[in-house]
Coordinates of C-alpha atoms and ligand atoms in Angstrom, one line a residue:
X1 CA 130.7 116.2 125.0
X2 CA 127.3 118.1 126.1
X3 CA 124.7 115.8 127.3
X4 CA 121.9 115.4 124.0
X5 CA 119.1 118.1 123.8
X6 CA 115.4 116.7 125.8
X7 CA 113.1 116.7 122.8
X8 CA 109.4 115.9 123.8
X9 CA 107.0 115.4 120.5
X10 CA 103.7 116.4 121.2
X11 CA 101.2 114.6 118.3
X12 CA 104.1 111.7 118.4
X13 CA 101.8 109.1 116.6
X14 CA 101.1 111.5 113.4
X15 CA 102.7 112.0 110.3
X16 CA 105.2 115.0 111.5
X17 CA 105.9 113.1 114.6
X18 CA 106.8 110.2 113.1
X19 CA 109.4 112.0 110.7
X20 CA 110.7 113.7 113.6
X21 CA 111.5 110.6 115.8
X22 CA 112.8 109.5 112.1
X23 CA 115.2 112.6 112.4
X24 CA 116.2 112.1 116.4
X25 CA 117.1 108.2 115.9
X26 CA 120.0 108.9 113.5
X27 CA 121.6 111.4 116.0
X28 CA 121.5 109.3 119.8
X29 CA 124.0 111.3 120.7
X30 CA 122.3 114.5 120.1
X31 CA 118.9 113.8 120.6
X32 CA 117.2 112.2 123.8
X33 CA 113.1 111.4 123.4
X34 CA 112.2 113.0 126.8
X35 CA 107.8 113.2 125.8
X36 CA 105.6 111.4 123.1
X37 CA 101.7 112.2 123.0
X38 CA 99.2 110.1 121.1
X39 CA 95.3 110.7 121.0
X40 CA 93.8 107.7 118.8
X41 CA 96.5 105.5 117.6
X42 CA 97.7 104.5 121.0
X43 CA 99.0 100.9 120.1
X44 CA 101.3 103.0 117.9
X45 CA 102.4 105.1 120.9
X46 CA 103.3 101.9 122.9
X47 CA 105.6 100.7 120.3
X48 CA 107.4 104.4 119.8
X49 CA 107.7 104.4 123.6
X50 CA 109.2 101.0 123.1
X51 CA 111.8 102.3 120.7
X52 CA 112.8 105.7 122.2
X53 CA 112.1 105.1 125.5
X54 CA 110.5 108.6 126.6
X55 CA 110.8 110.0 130.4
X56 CA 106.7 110.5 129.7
X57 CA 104.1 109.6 127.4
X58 CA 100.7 111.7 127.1
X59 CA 97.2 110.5 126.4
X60 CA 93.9 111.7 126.2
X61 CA 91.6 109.8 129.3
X62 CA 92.9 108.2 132.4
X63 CA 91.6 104.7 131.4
X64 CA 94.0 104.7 128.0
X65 CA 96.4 105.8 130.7
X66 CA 95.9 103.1 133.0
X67 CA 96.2 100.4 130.0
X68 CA 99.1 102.1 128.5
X69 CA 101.3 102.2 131.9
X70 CA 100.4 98.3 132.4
X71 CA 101.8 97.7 128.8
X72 CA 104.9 99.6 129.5
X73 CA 105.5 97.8 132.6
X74 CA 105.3 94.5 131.0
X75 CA 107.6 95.8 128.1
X76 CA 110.4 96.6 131.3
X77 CA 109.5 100.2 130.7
X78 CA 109.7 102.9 133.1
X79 CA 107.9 105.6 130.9
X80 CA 105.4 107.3 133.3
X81 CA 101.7 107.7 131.8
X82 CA 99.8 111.5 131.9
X83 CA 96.7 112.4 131.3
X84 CA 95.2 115.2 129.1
X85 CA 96.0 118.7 128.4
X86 CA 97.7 119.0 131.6
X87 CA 100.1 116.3 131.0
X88 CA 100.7 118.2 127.8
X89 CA 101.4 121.5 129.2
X90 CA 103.6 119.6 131.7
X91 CA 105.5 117.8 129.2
X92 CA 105.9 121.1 127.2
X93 CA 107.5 122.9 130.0
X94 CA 109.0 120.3 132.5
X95 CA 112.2 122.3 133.2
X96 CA 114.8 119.7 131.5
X97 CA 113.1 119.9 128.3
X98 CA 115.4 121.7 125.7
X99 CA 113.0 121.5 122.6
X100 CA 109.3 121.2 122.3
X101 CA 107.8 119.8 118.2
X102 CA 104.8 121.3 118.2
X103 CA 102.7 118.6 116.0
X104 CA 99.7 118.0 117.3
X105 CA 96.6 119.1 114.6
X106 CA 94.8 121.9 115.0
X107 CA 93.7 124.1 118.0
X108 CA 93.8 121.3 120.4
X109 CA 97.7 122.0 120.2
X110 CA 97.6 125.7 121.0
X111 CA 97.6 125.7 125.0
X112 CA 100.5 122.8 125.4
X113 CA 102.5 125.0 122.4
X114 CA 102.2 127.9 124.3
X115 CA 103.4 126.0 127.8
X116 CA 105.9 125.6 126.0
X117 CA 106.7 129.0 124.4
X118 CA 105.9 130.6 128.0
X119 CA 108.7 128.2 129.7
X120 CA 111.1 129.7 127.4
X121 CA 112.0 126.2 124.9
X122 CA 113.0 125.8 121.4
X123 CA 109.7 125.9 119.7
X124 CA 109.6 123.7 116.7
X125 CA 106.1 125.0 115.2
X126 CA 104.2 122.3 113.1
X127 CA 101.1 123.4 114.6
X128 CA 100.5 126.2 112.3
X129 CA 96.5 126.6 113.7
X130 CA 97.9 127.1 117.3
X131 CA 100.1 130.7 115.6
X132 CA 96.9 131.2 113.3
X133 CA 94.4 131.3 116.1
X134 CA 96.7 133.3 118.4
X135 CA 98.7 135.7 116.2
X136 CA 99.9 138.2 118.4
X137 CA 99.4 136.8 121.8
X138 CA 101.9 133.9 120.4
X139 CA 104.4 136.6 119.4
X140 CA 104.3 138.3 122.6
X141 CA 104.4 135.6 124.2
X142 CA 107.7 134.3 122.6
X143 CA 109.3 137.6 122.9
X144 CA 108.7 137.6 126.9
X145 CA 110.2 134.4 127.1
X146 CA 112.8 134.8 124.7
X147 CA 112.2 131.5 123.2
X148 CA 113.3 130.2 119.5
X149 CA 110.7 130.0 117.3
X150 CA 111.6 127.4 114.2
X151 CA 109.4 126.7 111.5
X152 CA 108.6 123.2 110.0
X153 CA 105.9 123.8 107.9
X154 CA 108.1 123.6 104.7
X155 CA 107.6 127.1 103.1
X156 CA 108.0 128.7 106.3
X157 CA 110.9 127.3 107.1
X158 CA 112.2 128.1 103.7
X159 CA 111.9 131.6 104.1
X160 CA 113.1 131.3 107.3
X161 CA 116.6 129.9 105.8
X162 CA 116.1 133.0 103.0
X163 CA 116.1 135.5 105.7
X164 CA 118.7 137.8 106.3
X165 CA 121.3 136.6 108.3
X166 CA 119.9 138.8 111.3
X167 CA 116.7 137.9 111.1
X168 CA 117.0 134.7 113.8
X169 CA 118.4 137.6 116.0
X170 CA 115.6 139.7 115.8
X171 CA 116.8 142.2 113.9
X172 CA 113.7 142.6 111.3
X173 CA 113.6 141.5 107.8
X174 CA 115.9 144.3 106.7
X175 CA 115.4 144.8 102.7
X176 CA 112.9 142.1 102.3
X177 CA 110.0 143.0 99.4
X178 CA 107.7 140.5 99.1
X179 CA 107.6 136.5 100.4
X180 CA 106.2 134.1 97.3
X181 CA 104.7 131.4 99.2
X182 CA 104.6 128.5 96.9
X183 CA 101.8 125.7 97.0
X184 CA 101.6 122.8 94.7
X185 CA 97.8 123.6 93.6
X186 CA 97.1 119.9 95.1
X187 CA 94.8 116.7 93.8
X188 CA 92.2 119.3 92.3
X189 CA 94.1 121.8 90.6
X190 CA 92.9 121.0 87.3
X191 CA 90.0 118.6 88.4
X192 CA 86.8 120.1 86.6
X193 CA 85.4 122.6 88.6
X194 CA 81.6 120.5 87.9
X195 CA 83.4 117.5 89.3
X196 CA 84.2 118.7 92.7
X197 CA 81.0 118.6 94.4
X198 CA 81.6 114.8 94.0
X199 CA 85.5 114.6 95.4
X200 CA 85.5 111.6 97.8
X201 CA 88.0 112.4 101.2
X202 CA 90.8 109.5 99.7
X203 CA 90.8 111.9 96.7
X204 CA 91.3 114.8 98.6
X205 CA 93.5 113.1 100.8
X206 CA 95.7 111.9 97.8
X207 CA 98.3 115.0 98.0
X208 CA 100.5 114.2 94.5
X209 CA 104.2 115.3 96.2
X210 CA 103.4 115.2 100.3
X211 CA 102.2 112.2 102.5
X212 CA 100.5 113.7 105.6
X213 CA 97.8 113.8 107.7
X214 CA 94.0 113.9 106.6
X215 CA 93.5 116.7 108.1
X216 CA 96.2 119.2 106.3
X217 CA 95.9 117.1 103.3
X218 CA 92.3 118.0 103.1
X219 CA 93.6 121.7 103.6
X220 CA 95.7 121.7 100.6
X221 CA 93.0 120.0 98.5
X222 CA 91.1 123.2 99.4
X223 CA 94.4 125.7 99.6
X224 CA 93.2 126.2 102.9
X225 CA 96.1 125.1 103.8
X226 CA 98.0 127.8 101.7
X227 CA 95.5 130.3 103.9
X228 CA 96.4 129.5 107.2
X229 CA 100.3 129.4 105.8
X230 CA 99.8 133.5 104.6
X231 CA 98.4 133.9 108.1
X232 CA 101.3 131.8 109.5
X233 CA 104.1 134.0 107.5
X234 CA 102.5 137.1 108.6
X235 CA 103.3 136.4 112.0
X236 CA 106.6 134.7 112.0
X237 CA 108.2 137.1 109.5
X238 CA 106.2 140.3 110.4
X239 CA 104.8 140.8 107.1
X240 CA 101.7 142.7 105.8
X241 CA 99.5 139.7 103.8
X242 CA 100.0 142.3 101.1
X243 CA 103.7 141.3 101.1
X244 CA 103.1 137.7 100.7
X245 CA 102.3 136.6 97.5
X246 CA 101.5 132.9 96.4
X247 CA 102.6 131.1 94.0
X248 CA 101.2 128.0 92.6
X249 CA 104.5 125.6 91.9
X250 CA 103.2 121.8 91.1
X251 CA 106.6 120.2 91.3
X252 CA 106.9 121.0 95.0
X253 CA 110.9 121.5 94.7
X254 CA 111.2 125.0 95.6
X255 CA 109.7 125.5 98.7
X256 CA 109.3 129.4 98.9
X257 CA 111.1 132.5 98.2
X258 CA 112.2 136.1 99.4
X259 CA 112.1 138.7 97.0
X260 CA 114.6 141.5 98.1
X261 CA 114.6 145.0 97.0
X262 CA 117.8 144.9 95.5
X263 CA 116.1 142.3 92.6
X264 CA 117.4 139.4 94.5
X265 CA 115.1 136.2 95.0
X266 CA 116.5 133.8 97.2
X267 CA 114.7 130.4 97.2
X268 CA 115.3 127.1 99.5
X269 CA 115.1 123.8 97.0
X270 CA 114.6 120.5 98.1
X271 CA 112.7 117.0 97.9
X272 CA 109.3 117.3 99.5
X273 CA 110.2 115.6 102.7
X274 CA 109.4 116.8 106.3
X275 CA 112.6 115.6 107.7
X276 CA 114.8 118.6 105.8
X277 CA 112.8 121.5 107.8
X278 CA 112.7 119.1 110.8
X279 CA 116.6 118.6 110.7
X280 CA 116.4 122.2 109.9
X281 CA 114.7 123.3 113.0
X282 CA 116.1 120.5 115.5
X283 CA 119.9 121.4 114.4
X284 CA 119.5 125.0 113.8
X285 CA 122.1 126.9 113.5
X286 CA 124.1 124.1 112.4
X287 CA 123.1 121.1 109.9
X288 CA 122.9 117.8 110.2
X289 CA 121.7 114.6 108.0
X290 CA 117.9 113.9 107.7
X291 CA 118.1 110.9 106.0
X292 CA 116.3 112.5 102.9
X293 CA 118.2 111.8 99.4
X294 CA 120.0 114.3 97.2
X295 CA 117.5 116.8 95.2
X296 CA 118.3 115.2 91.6
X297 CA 117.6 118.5 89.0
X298 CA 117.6 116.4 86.2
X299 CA 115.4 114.5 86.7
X300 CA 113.1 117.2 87.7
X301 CA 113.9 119.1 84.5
X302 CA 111.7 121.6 84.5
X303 CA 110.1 123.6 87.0
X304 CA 106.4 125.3 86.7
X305 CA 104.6 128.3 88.0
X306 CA 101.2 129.9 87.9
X307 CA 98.7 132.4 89.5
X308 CA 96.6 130.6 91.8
X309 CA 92.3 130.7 91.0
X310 CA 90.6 132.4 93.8
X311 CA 87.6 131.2 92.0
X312 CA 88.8 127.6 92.4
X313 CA 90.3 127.7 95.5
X314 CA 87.6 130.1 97.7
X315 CA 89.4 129.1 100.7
X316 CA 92.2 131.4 100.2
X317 CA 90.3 134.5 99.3
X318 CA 88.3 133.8 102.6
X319 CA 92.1 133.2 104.7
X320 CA 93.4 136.4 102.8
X321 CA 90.2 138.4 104.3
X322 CA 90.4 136.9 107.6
X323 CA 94.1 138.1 107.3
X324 CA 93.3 141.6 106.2
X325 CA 90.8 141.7 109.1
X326 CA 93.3 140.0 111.9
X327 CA 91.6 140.5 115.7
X328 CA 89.2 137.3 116.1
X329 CA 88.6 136.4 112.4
X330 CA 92.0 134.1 111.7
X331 CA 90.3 131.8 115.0
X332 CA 87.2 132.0 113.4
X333 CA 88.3 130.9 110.1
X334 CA 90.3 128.6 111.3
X335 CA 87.5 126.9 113.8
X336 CA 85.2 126.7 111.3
X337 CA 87.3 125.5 108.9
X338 CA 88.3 122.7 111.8
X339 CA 84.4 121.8 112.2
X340 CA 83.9 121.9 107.9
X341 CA 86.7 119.6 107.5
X342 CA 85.9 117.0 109.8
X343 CA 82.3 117.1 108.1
X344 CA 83.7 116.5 105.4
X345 CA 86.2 113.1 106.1
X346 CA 83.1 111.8 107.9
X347 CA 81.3 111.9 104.5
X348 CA 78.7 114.7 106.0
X349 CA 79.5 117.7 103.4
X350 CA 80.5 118.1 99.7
X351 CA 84.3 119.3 99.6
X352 CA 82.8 122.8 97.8
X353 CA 80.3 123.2 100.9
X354 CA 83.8 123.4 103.2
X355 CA 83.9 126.9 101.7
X356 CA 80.5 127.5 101.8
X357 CA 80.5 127.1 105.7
X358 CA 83.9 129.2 106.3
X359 CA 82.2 132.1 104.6
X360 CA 79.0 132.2 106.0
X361 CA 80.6 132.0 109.3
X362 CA 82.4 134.6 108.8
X363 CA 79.8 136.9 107.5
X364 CA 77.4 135.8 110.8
X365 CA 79.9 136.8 113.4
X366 CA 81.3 140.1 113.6
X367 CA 85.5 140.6 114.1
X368 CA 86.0 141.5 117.6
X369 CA 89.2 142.9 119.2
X370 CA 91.8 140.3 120.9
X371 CA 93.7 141.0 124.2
X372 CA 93.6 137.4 125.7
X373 CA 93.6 133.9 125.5
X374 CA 90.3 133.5 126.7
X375 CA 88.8 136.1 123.9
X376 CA 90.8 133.4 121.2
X377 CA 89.1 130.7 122.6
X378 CA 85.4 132.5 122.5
X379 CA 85.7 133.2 118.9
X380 CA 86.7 129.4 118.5
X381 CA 83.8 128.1 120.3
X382 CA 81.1 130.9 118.3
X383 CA 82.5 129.8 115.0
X384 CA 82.1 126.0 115.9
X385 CA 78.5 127.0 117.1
X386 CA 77.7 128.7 113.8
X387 CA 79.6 125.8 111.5
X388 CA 77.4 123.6 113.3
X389 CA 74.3 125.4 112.8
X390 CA 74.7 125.3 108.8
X391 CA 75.4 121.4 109.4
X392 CA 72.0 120.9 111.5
X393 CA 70.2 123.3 109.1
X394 CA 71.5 121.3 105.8
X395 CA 70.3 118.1 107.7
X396 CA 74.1 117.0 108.3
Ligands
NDP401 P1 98.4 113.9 111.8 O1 96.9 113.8 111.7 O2 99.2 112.9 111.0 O3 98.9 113.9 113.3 C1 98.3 114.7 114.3 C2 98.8 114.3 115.7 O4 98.0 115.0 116.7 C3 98.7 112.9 116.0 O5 99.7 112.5 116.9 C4 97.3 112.8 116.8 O6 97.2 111.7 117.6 C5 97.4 114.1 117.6 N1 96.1 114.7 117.9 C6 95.0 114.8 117.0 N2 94.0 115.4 117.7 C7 94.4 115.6 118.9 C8 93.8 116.2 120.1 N3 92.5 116.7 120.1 N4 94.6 116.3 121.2 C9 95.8 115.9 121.3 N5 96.5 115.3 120.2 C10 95.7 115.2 119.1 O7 98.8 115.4 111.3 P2 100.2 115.9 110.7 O8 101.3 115.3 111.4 O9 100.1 115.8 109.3 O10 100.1 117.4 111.1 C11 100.4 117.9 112.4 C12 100.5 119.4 112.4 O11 101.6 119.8 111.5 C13 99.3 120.1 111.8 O12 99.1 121.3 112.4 C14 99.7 120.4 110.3 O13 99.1 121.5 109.8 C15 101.2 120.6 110.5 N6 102.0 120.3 109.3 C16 102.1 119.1 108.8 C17 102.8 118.8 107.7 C18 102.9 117.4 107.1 O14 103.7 117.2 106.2 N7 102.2 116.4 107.7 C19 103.5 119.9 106.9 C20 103.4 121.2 107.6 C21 102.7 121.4 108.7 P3 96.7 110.2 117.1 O15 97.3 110.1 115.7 O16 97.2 109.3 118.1 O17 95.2 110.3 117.0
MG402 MG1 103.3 123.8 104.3

């Protein structure tokens, strides 16, 4: 038998990591923990080194480091401590690595996912903001390398499995129409639209069919999250944001669907639980158990779909522009909507104003052309400039 597949997690101590190391423990003889990062919840990382014994752990100063190797040591571990973003990029590309989950939030994770995508690993992409921000340097970049590209993020890696069969070989999404990108419409889909200047973060936070982090949960309150995902689909399944179409679906069961032009519509149905697109992704192209139970239809009954109210949801209009407009503005969108969010899960803004801050970002800072890493990383920095000028200006 093959020796298992090196799997390092980065953003171990979150909600995606967590499911994943859920994923790798039922399979020991498939999956080896070779990385774990944490960034806060470090006590958390000790006990996950404790149970899958990782080659390395990552955190983000040298004095966490420091206590973290002395509790390994008197735990009888030999897990080796790094530091930072370089301990990241290391762990992304150390050459016995077979598999890299990209799960760390937001644009912190885009240099240690592209380590990884440059040293040529199995990419499993939770870190939708890293592809956002980069777009077409990602792409490039994963077609110089030659390495796998598998979505998590639910819908995307639906479509993925509703691809044609040539798809994963890079042979184009031959007779594909339209993608219908389903969201649930989240905690505020039918919330009075006076009452959400007054949405506390716990409400946003309480998603009604996912548990995840606050960060993306705060996303799908604001169907920001649904934004970045049309971005997202753009670039993994080289559509036009014309072609992808959402769908507002409150059950969560059917996770998206490819319309063909022969009339076909293929969907992927499941529970709403990570651990099918991560057992997905991890086995691909074979299967294996998650651990998530049987989808039950009748007790589902009945499934529901609607248009999705740009009035209600801002976000997406502004995510659908930023699309249309590609170049610098999905970075900016995304940055500001990074700084907004925050803002708002520290109690500093009303959930409407995280629109309000997206758009007038957008409108400050003209769309400039793209041909590096460093040009992604200056339209980052502007729009966190500008979101923080409306929060000194509001008094924030
Ligand atoms: P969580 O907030 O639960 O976890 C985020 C992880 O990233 C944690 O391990 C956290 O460490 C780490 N982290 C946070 N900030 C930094 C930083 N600046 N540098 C390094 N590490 C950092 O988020 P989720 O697991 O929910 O989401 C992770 C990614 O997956 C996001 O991009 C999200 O959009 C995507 N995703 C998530 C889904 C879900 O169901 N949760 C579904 C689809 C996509 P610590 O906890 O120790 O602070
Ligand atoms: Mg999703």
């Amino acid at each position: 038998m093959s020796r298992p597949q090196q799997i390092t997690v980065l953003g171990a101590t979150g909600s995606i990591g967590l499911s994943t190391l859920d994923v790798i423990a039922r399979h020991p003889t498939r999956y080896q923990v070779f990385a774990l990062s944490g960034f806060t919840r470090l006590s958390e990382l000790l006990a996950l080194c404790v149970r899958h014994t990782p080659r390395f752990a990552v955190v983000p100063q040298a004095s966490a480091a420091r206590t973290l190797q002395d509790d390994l040591r008197a735990a009888g571990l030999s897990t080796r401590v790094l530091v930072g973003e370089d301990g990241l990029c290391q762990v992304a590309s150390d050459p016995e690595v077979d598999a890299v989950m990209a799960a760390i939030v937001g644009a912190a994770g885009l240099r240690p996912t592209l380590a990884a995508v440059e040293a040529g690993k199995k990419i499993l992409l939770a870190n939708k903001e890293a592809l956002v921000m980069s777009g077409a340097l990602f792409m490039q970049a994963v077609r110089k390398s030659g390495s796998v590209l598998l979505p998590i993020d639910s819908e995307h890696n639906a479509i993925f499995q509703c691809m044609p069969q040539d798809f994963a070989r890079g042979l184009g999404a031959v007779g594909v129409r339209r993608i219908l990108l389903t969201a649930s419409g989240g905690p505020f889909r039918q919330t009075p639209m006076a009452e959400l200047a007054h949405v506390t973060p716990d409400q946003a936070c309480a998603h009604p069919n996912w548990s995840m982090g606050r960060k993306i949960s705060v996303d799908s309150a604001s169907m920001m999250n649904k934004g970045l995902e049309l971005i997202e689909a753009c670039w993994l399944f080289d559509a036009r944001p014309s072609q992808v179409e959402v769908v507002i679906h409150p059950q969560s069961v059917i996770h998206s669907l490819v319309d063909y032009i022969d009339g076909s519509v293929l969907a992927q149905l499941g529970n709403p639980d990570m651990r099918t697109p991560i057992a997905n992704a991890l086995a691909w192209p074979e299967r294996i158990d998650s651990g998530v139970a049987p989808l039950d239809l009748f007790a589902i009954a009945r499934l529901d779909f609607q248009a999705p109210d740009e009035e209600r949801f801002p976000c997406l209009r502004l995510a659908r522009q930023a699309a249309e407009a590609g170049n610098s503005a999905p970075a900016m969108l995304n940055a500001a909507n990074e700084v907004a969010v925050a803002a708002f899960l520290d109690g500093r803004v009303r959930y409407p104003e995280i629109a309000s801050i997206i758009e007038e970002v957008l409108n400050l800072e003209p769309v400039v052309v793209v041909e590096d890493l460093e040009a992604v990383f200056t339209a980052d920095a502007k729009a966190r400039v500008l979101a923080g000028q409306w929060l000194s200006r509001h008094g924030r």
